[in-house]
């Protein structure tokens, strides 16, 4: 037996380390396939990241490989919005994809942002 996870995992990935518990985070919800935690540098009163436990570099790779887990991420985003009390006022779910769009951590993640007015189009 080995204690290596069977899920796709990158040893140098920050979010894989949050999944494994090697890097601490303020976790708000967990499922068999996802983990959600507060962003360390919040851009809104509510700013939570929802990630798959498995490592995929972005949302497109996740949804191509494991569409059911991509759906889990979206469902969790909605559950979190309801729990945080931002579902009624409105919130945004964002997948920055690629460095030109601001992606800095290459483990797929949804940003759930709310609790203030959000401008459109985004910057
Ligand atoms: P991206 O820029 O890739 O779309 O989003 C990455 C997010 O991860 C950023 O909003 C950033 O603030 C957040 N982040 C970076 N490092 C950490 C960390 O160590 N802990 C937590 N909770 N969030 C982090
Ligand atoms: Zn990862």
Short mmCIF file of N, CA and C and ligand atoms in Angstrom, two decimals:
data_model
loop_
_atom_site.label_atom_id
_atom_site.label_comp_id
_atom_site.label_asym_id
_atom_site.label_seq_id
_atom_site.Cartn_x
_atom_site.Cartn_y
_atom_site.Cartn_z
N UNK A 1 0.85 -1.20 0.00
CA UNK A 1 0.00 0.00 0.00
C UNK A 1 0.88 1.25 0.00
N UNK A 2 0.35 2.26 -0.56
CA UNK A 2 1.03 3.55 -0.58
C UNK A 2 0.03 4.61 -0.14
N UNK A 3 0.56 5.68 0.45
CA UNK A 3 -0.36 6.75 0.83
C UNK A 3 -0.48 7.81 -0.27
N UNK A 4 0.07 7.50 -1.46
CA UNK A 4 -0.12 8.42 -2.57
C UNK A 4 -1.60 8.50 -2.95
N UNK A 5 -2.14 9.71 -3.15
CA UNK A 5 -3.54 9.78 -3.57
C UNK A 5 -3.70 9.20 -4.97
N UNK A 6 -4.85 8.60 -5.22
CA UNK A 6 -5.09 8.04 -6.55
C UNK A 6 -5.55 9.13 -7.52
N UNK A 7 -6.00 10.26 -6.98
CA UNK A 7 -6.43 11.35 -7.85
C UNK A 7 -5.21 12.00 -8.50
N UNK A 8 -5.41 12.61 -9.68
CA UNK A 8 -4.33 13.41 -10.24
C UNK A 8 -3.85 14.44 -9.22
N UNK A 9 -2.55 14.49 -8.97
CA UNK A 9 -1.99 15.30 -7.90
C UNK A 9 -0.63 15.82 -8.35
N UNK A 10 -0.36 17.10 -8.11
CA UNK A 10 0.92 17.69 -8.48
C UNK A 10 1.62 18.08 -7.19
N UNK A 11 2.79 17.52 -6.89
CA UNK A 11 3.42 17.78 -5.60
C UNK A 11 3.77 19.25 -5.36
N UNK A 12 4.00 20.00 -6.43
CA UNK A 12 4.38 21.40 -6.25
C UNK A 12 3.21 22.37 -6.37
N UNK A 13 1.98 21.84 -6.39
CA UNK A 13 0.81 22.70 -6.59
C UNK A 13 0.26 23.16 -5.24
N UNK A 14 0.12 24.48 -5.09
CA UNK A 14 -0.39 25.06 -3.84
C UNK A 14 -1.77 24.49 -3.48
N UNK A 15 -2.67 24.41 -4.45
CA UNK A 15 -4.03 23.96 -4.11
C UNK A 15 -4.07 22.46 -3.84
N UNK A 16 -3.21 21.67 -4.48
CA UNK A 16 -3.10 20.25 -4.09
C UNK A 16 -2.67 20.15 -2.62
N UNK A 17 -1.80 21.08 -2.19
CA UNK A 17 -1.35 21.06 -0.80
C UNK A 17 -2.47 21.48 0.16
N UNK A 18 -3.35 22.34 -0.29
CA UNK A 18 -4.52 22.68 0.54
C UNK A 18 -5.44 21.46 0.63
N UNK A 19 -5.63 20.75 -0.48
CA UNK A 19 -6.45 19.53 -0.46
C UNK A 19 -5.88 18.51 0.51
N UNK A 20 -4.57 18.34 0.50
CA UNK A 20 -3.93 17.32 1.35
C UNK A 20 -3.77 17.77 2.79
N UNK A 21 -3.97 19.08 3.05
CA UNK A 21 -3.80 19.60 4.40
C UNK A 21 -2.38 20.07 4.70
N UNK A 22 -1.50 20.00 3.72
CA UNK A 22 -0.11 20.43 3.94
C UNK A 22 0.01 21.95 4.01
N UNK A 23 -0.93 22.66 3.39
CA UNK A 23 -1.01 24.12 3.52
C UNK A 23 -2.36 24.43 4.15
N UNK A 24 -2.38 25.22 5.23
CA UNK A 24 -3.65 25.51 5.90
C UNK A 24 -4.52 26.45 5.08
N UNK A 25 -5.81 26.33 5.27
CA UNK A 25 -6.77 27.23 4.64
C UNK A 25 -8.02 27.24 5.50
N UNK A 26 -8.79 28.31 5.35
CA UNK A 26 -10.07 28.40 6.05
C UNK A 26 -11.12 27.71 5.18
N UNK A 27 -11.32 26.44 5.47
CA UNK A 27 -12.21 25.62 4.64
C UNK A 27 -13.65 25.84 5.08
N UNK A 28 -14.53 26.08 4.10
CA UNK A 28 -15.94 26.33 4.41
C UNK A 28 -16.84 25.16 4.04
N UNK A 29 -16.48 24.38 3.06
CA UNK A 29 -17.26 23.20 2.68
C UNK A 29 -16.33 22.19 2.03
N UNK A 30 -16.66 20.92 2.22
CA UNK A 30 -15.92 19.84 1.55
C UNK A 30 -16.90 18.79 1.08
N UNK A 31 -16.61 18.19 -0.06
CA UNK A 31 -17.34 17.01 -0.51
C UNK A 31 -16.30 15.96 -0.91
N UNK A 32 -16.79 14.82 -1.38
CA UNK A 32 -15.86 13.77 -1.82
C UNK A 32 -14.98 14.25 -2.97
N UNK A 33 -15.48 15.20 -3.74
CA UNK A 33 -14.76 15.61 -4.96
C UNK A 33 -14.26 17.04 -4.93
N UNK A 34 -14.69 17.85 -3.96
CA UNK A 34 -14.37 19.28 -3.96
C UNK A 34 -13.97 19.77 -2.56
N UNK A 35 -13.24 20.89 -2.56
CA UNK A 35 -12.92 21.61 -1.32
C UNK A 35 -13.17 23.09 -1.61
N UNK A 36 -13.76 23.79 -0.64
CA UNK A 36 -13.99 25.23 -0.78
C UNK A 36 -13.38 25.94 0.42
N UNK A 37 -12.68 27.04 0.15
CA UNK A 37 -11.97 27.77 1.21
C UNK A 37 -11.94 29.25 0.89
N UNK A 38 -11.73 30.06 1.92
CA UNK A 38 -11.72 31.52 1.73
C UNK A 38 -10.42 31.95 1.04
N UNK A 39 -10.57 32.87 0.08
CA UNK A 39 -9.40 33.39 -0.63
C UNK A 39 -8.55 34.19 0.36
N UNK A 40 -7.23 34.03 0.27
CA UNK A 40 -6.32 34.69 1.20
C UNK A 40 -6.26 36.21 0.96
N UNK A 41 -6.68 36.64 -0.21
CA UNK A 41 -6.63 38.06 -0.59
C UNK A 41 -7.98 38.45 -1.17
N UNK A 42 -9.01 38.53 -0.29
CA UNK A 42 -10.38 38.66 -0.80
C UNK A 42 -10.62 39.95 -1.58
N UNK A 43 -11.34 39.81 -2.68
CA UNK A 43 -11.67 40.94 -3.55
C UNK A 43 -13.11 41.40 -3.35
N UNK A 44 -13.80 40.80 -2.41
CA UNK A 44 -15.19 41.15 -2.09
C UNK A 44 -15.45 40.63 -0.69
N UNK A 45 -16.52 41.12 -0.04
CA UNK A 45 -16.81 40.63 1.33
C UNK A 45 -16.91 39.12 1.41
N UNK A 46 -17.51 38.50 0.40
CA UNK A 46 -17.44 37.04 0.27
C UNK A 46 -16.56 36.72 -0.92
N UNK A 47 -15.49 35.97 -0.69
CA UNK A 47 -14.61 35.53 -1.79
C UNK A 47 -14.08 34.15 -1.42
N UNK A 48 -14.71 33.16 -2.00
CA UNK A 48 -14.41 31.77 -1.68
C UNK A 48 -13.98 31.07 -2.97
N UNK A 49 -13.00 30.19 -2.86
CA UNK A 49 -12.53 29.38 -3.98
C UNK A 49 -13.08 27.97 -3.84
N UNK A 50 -13.62 27.44 -4.92
CA UNK A 50 -14.08 26.05 -4.96
C UNK A 50 -13.17 25.31 -5.92
N UNK A 51 -12.56 24.23 -5.44
CA UNK A 51 -11.62 23.49 -6.28
C UNK A 51 -11.99 22.01 -6.29
N UNK A 52 -11.66 21.32 -7.39
CA UNK A 52 -11.74 19.87 -7.37
C UNK A 52 -10.58 19.32 -6.55
N UNK A 53 -10.80 18.21 -5.87
CA UNK A 53 -9.67 17.57 -5.16
C UNK A 53 -8.60 17.13 -6.15
N UNK A 54 -9.03 16.71 -7.33
CA UNK A 54 -8.09 16.26 -8.36
C UNK A 54 -7.45 17.46 -9.03
N UNK A 55 -6.21 17.27 -9.43
CA UNK A 55 -5.47 18.36 -10.09
C UNK A 55 -5.76 18.38 -11.59
N UNK A 56 -6.32 19.48 -12.04
CA UNK A 56 -6.40 19.81 -13.46
C UNK A 56 -5.99 21.27 -13.58
N UNK A 57 -5.28 21.64 -14.65
CA UNK A 57 -4.72 22.99 -14.68
C UNK A 57 -5.74 24.10 -14.81
N UNK A 58 -6.90 23.82 -15.37
CA UNK A 58 -7.91 24.86 -15.49
C UNK A 58 -9.28 24.21 -15.66
N UNK A 59 -10.30 25.05 -15.72
CA UNK A 59 -11.67 24.54 -15.76
C UNK A 59 -11.95 23.76 -17.04
N UNK A 60 -11.33 24.17 -18.14
CA UNK A 60 -11.56 23.46 -19.40
C UNK A 60 -11.02 22.03 -19.31
N UNK A 61 -9.82 21.87 -18.75
CA UNK A 61 -9.23 20.54 -18.61
C UNK A 61 -10.07 19.69 -17.65
N UNK A 62 -10.54 20.31 -16.57
CA UNK A 62 -11.39 19.58 -15.61
C UNK A 62 -12.66 19.10 -16.30
N UNK A 63 -13.35 20.00 -16.98
CA UNK A 63 -14.65 19.63 -17.54
C UNK A 63 -14.49 18.62 -18.67
N UNK A 64 -13.36 18.66 -19.40
CA UNK A 64 -13.12 17.67 -20.45
C UNK A 64 -12.87 16.29 -19.85
N UNK A 65 -12.13 16.24 -18.75
CA UNK A 65 -11.74 14.95 -18.16
C UNK A 65 -12.82 14.40 -17.23
N UNK A 66 -13.44 15.29 -16.44
CA UNK A 66 -14.38 14.84 -15.40
C UNK A 66 -15.57 15.80 -15.33
N UNK A 67 -16.45 15.69 -16.32
CA UNK A 67 -17.57 16.64 -16.35
C UNK A 67 -18.44 16.59 -15.10
N UNK A 68 -18.56 15.43 -14.49
CA UNK A 68 -19.39 15.35 -13.28
C UNK A 68 -18.76 16.13 -12.14
N UNK A 69 -17.43 16.15 -12.07
CA UNK A 69 -16.76 16.92 -11.01
C UNK A 69 -16.86 18.41 -11.31
N UNK A 70 -16.79 18.78 -12.58
CA UNK A 70 -17.01 20.18 -12.93
C UNK A 70 -18.41 20.61 -12.48
N UNK A 71 -19.37 19.75 -12.65
CA UNK A 71 -20.73 20.05 -12.18
C UNK A 71 -20.76 20.15 -10.66
N UNK A 72 -20.00 19.32 -9.99
CA UNK A 72 -19.92 19.39 -8.52
C UNK A 72 -19.39 20.76 -8.09
N UNK A 73 -18.37 21.26 -8.79
CA UNK A 73 -17.81 22.57 -8.46
C UNK A 73 -18.88 23.66 -8.59
N UNK A 74 -19.65 23.59 -9.67
CA UNK A 74 -20.70 24.60 -9.88
C UNK A 74 -21.80 24.48 -8.84
N UNK A 75 -22.17 23.25 -8.50
CA UNK A 75 -23.21 23.07 -7.48
C UNK A 75 -22.73 23.62 -6.14
N UNK A 76 -21.49 23.34 -5.79
CA UNK A 76 -20.94 23.86 -4.53
C UNK A 76 -20.91 25.38 -4.54
N UNK A 77 -20.57 25.99 -5.67
CA UNK A 77 -20.59 27.46 -5.76
C UNK A 77 -21.97 27.98 -5.39
N UNK A 78 -23.00 27.35 -5.90
CA UNK A 78 -24.37 27.77 -5.59
C UNK A 78 -24.72 27.55 -4.14
N UNK A 79 -24.31 26.43 -3.58
CA UNK A 79 -24.59 26.14 -2.17
C UNK A 79 -23.89 27.17 -1.27
N UNK A 80 -22.66 27.50 -1.63
CA UNK A 80 -21.90 28.48 -0.85
C UNK A 80 -22.57 29.84 -0.92
N UNK A 81 -23.00 30.23 -2.10
CA UNK A 81 -23.68 31.53 -2.24
C UNK A 81 -24.91 31.58 -1.34
N UNK A 82 -25.65 30.49 -1.29
CA UNK A 82 -26.83 30.45 -0.42
C UNK A 82 -26.41 30.54 1.05
N UNK A 83 -25.41 29.77 1.43
CA UNK A 83 -24.95 29.77 2.83
C UNK A 83 -24.40 31.12 3.26
N UNK A 84 -23.74 31.81 2.33
CA UNK A 84 -23.10 33.09 2.65
C UNK A 84 -24.09 34.25 2.58
N UNK A 85 -25.32 33.97 2.13
CA UNK A 85 -26.34 35.01 2.07
C UNK A 85 -26.18 35.97 0.91
N UNK A 86 -25.49 35.53 -0.16
CA UNK A 86 -25.30 36.40 -1.32
C UNK A 86 -26.11 35.94 -2.53
N UNK A 87 -26.84 34.84 -2.37
CA UNK A 87 -27.58 34.31 -3.52
C UNK A 87 -28.67 35.29 -3.95
N UNK A 88 -29.31 35.93 -2.98
CA UNK A 88 -30.43 36.81 -3.32
C UNK A 88 -29.96 38.14 -3.87
N UNK A 89 -28.85 38.66 -3.33
CA UNK A 89 -28.37 39.96 -3.80
C UNK A 89 -27.60 39.82 -5.11
N UNK A 90 -27.08 38.65 -5.37
CA UNK A 90 -26.34 38.41 -6.61
C UNK A 90 -24.88 38.18 -6.33
N UNK A 91 -24.31 37.33 -7.11
CA UNK A 91 -22.89 36.98 -6.93
C UNK A 91 -22.31 36.57 -8.27
N UNK A 92 -21.03 36.38 -8.31
CA UNK A 92 -20.36 36.02 -9.56
C UNK A 92 -19.50 34.78 -9.34
N UNK A 93 -19.52 33.88 -10.31
CA UNK A 93 -18.64 32.70 -10.32
C UNK A 93 -17.69 32.89 -11.50
N UNK A 94 -16.39 32.90 -11.19
CA UNK A 94 -15.37 33.24 -12.19
C UNK A 94 -14.33 32.13 -12.26
N UNK A 95 -14.01 31.74 -13.49
CA UNK A 95 -12.87 30.83 -13.73
C UNK A 95 -11.85 31.60 -14.57
N UNK A 96 -10.89 32.24 -13.92
CA UNK A 96 -9.81 32.84 -14.69
C UNK A 96 -9.06 31.71 -15.38
N UNK A 97 -8.86 31.84 -16.67
CA UNK A 97 -8.23 30.76 -17.44
C UNK A 97 -7.11 31.33 -18.30
N UNK A 98 -5.89 31.00 -17.91
CA UNK A 98 -4.71 31.52 -18.60
C UNK A 98 -4.17 32.77 -17.93
N UNK A 99 -2.86 32.94 -18.03
CA UNK A 99 -2.23 34.07 -17.34
C UNK A 99 -2.74 35.41 -17.84
N UNK A 100 -3.11 35.50 -19.12
CA UNK A 100 -3.63 36.75 -19.65
C UNK A 100 -4.95 37.15 -19.05
N UNK A 101 -5.66 36.20 -18.47
CA UNK A 101 -6.93 36.47 -17.80
C UNK A 101 -6.77 36.54 -16.28
N UNK A 102 -5.52 36.50 -15.82
CA UNK A 102 -5.28 36.65 -14.39
C UNK A 102 -5.13 35.36 -13.62
N UNK A 103 -5.10 34.21 -14.32
CA UNK A 103 -4.91 32.96 -13.57
C UNK A 103 -3.48 32.89 -13.06
N UNK A 104 -3.34 32.66 -11.77
CA UNK A 104 -2.03 32.57 -11.14
C UNK A 104 -1.77 31.21 -10.51
N UNK A 105 -2.83 30.48 -10.20
CA UNK A 105 -2.69 29.13 -9.64
C UNK A 105 -3.28 28.17 -10.66
N UNK A 106 -2.45 27.24 -11.15
CA UNK A 106 -2.87 26.40 -12.26
C UNK A 106 -3.40 25.06 -11.76
N UNK A 107 -4.35 25.17 -10.84
CA UNK A 107 -5.21 24.08 -10.38
C UNK A 107 -6.61 24.67 -10.49
N UNK A 108 -7.46 24.03 -11.26
CA UNK A 108 -8.78 24.60 -11.57
C UNK A 108 -9.48 25.10 -10.31
N UNK A 109 -10.08 26.28 -10.41
CA UNK A 109 -10.81 26.83 -9.26
C UNK A 109 -11.86 27.81 -9.73
N UNK A 110 -12.99 27.79 -9.03
CA UNK A 110 -14.03 28.78 -9.23
C UNK A 110 -13.91 29.81 -8.11
N UNK A 111 -13.89 31.08 -8.48
CA UNK A 111 -14.03 32.15 -7.50
C UNK A 111 -15.52 32.41 -7.31
N UNK A 112 -15.98 32.45 -6.07
CA UNK A 112 -17.35 32.86 -5.75
C UNK A 112 -17.25 34.20 -5.04
N UNK A 113 -17.75 35.24 -5.70
CA UNK A 113 -17.58 36.62 -5.23
C UNK A 113 -18.94 37.26 -5.01
N UNK A 114 -19.11 37.93 -3.89
CA UNK A 114 -20.36 38.65 -3.65
C UNK A 114 -20.28 39.46 -2.37
N UNK A 115 -21.39 40.11 -2.08
CA UNK A 115 -21.46 40.94 -0.87
C UNK A 115 -21.19 42.40 -1.15
N UNK A 116 -20.98 42.75 -2.41
CA UNK A 116 -20.87 44.14 -2.84
C UNK A 116 -21.37 44.21 -4.28
N UNK A 117 -21.58 45.41 -4.77
CA UNK A 117 -21.93 45.56 -6.17
C UNK A 117 -20.77 45.12 -7.05
N UNK A 118 -21.08 44.44 -8.14
CA UNK A 118 -20.05 43.94 -9.05
C UNK A 118 -20.26 44.59 -10.41
N UNK A 119 -19.20 45.16 -10.95
CA UNK A 119 -19.29 45.88 -12.21
C UNK A 119 -19.27 44.92 -13.40
N UNK A 120 -19.89 45.37 -14.48
CA UNK A 120 -19.83 44.64 -15.74
C UNK A 120 -19.58 45.62 -16.86
N UNK A 121 -18.65 45.39 -17.79
CA UNK A 121 -17.79 44.21 -17.87
C UNK A 121 -16.70 44.24 -16.81
N UNK A 122 -16.19 43.05 -16.45
CA UNK A 122 -15.09 42.99 -15.48
C UNK A 122 -13.83 43.59 -16.09
N UNK A 123 -12.89 43.95 -15.25
CA UNK A 123 -11.66 44.58 -15.74
C UNK A 123 -10.73 43.61 -16.42
P1 LIG B 1 -6.33 33.04 -9.87
O1 LIG B 1 -5.54 34.32 -9.89
O2 LIG B 1 -5.44 31.88 -10.29
O3 LIG B 1 -7.62 33.08 -10.63
O4 LIG B 1 -6.76 32.81 -8.38
C1 LIG B 1 -5.90 32.34 -7.39
C2 LIG B 1 -6.41 32.83 -6.08
O5 LIG B 1 -5.77 32.12 -5.06
C3 LIG B 1 -6.14 34.32 -5.83
O6 LIG B 1 -7.37 35.00 -5.66
C4 LIG B 1 -5.28 34.31 -4.58
O7 LIG B 1 -5.59 35.38 -3.69
C5 LIG B 1 -5.59 32.97 -3.96
N1 LIG B 1 -4.51 32.40 -3.17
C6 LIG B 1 -3.18 32.40 -3.50
N2 LIG B 1 -2.48 31.76 -2.55
C7 LIG B 1 -3.38 31.38 -1.59
C8 LIG B 1 -3.23 30.68 -0.36
O8 LIG B 1 -2.15 30.26 0.07
N3 LIG B 1 -4.37 30.47 0.36
C9 LIG B 1 -5.60 30.90 -0.08
N4 LIG B 1 -6.65 30.65 0.71
N5 LIG B 1 -5.76 31.56 -1.25
C10 LIG B 1 -4.66 31.78 -1.99
ZN1 LIG B 2 -3.15 20.95 -7.90
#
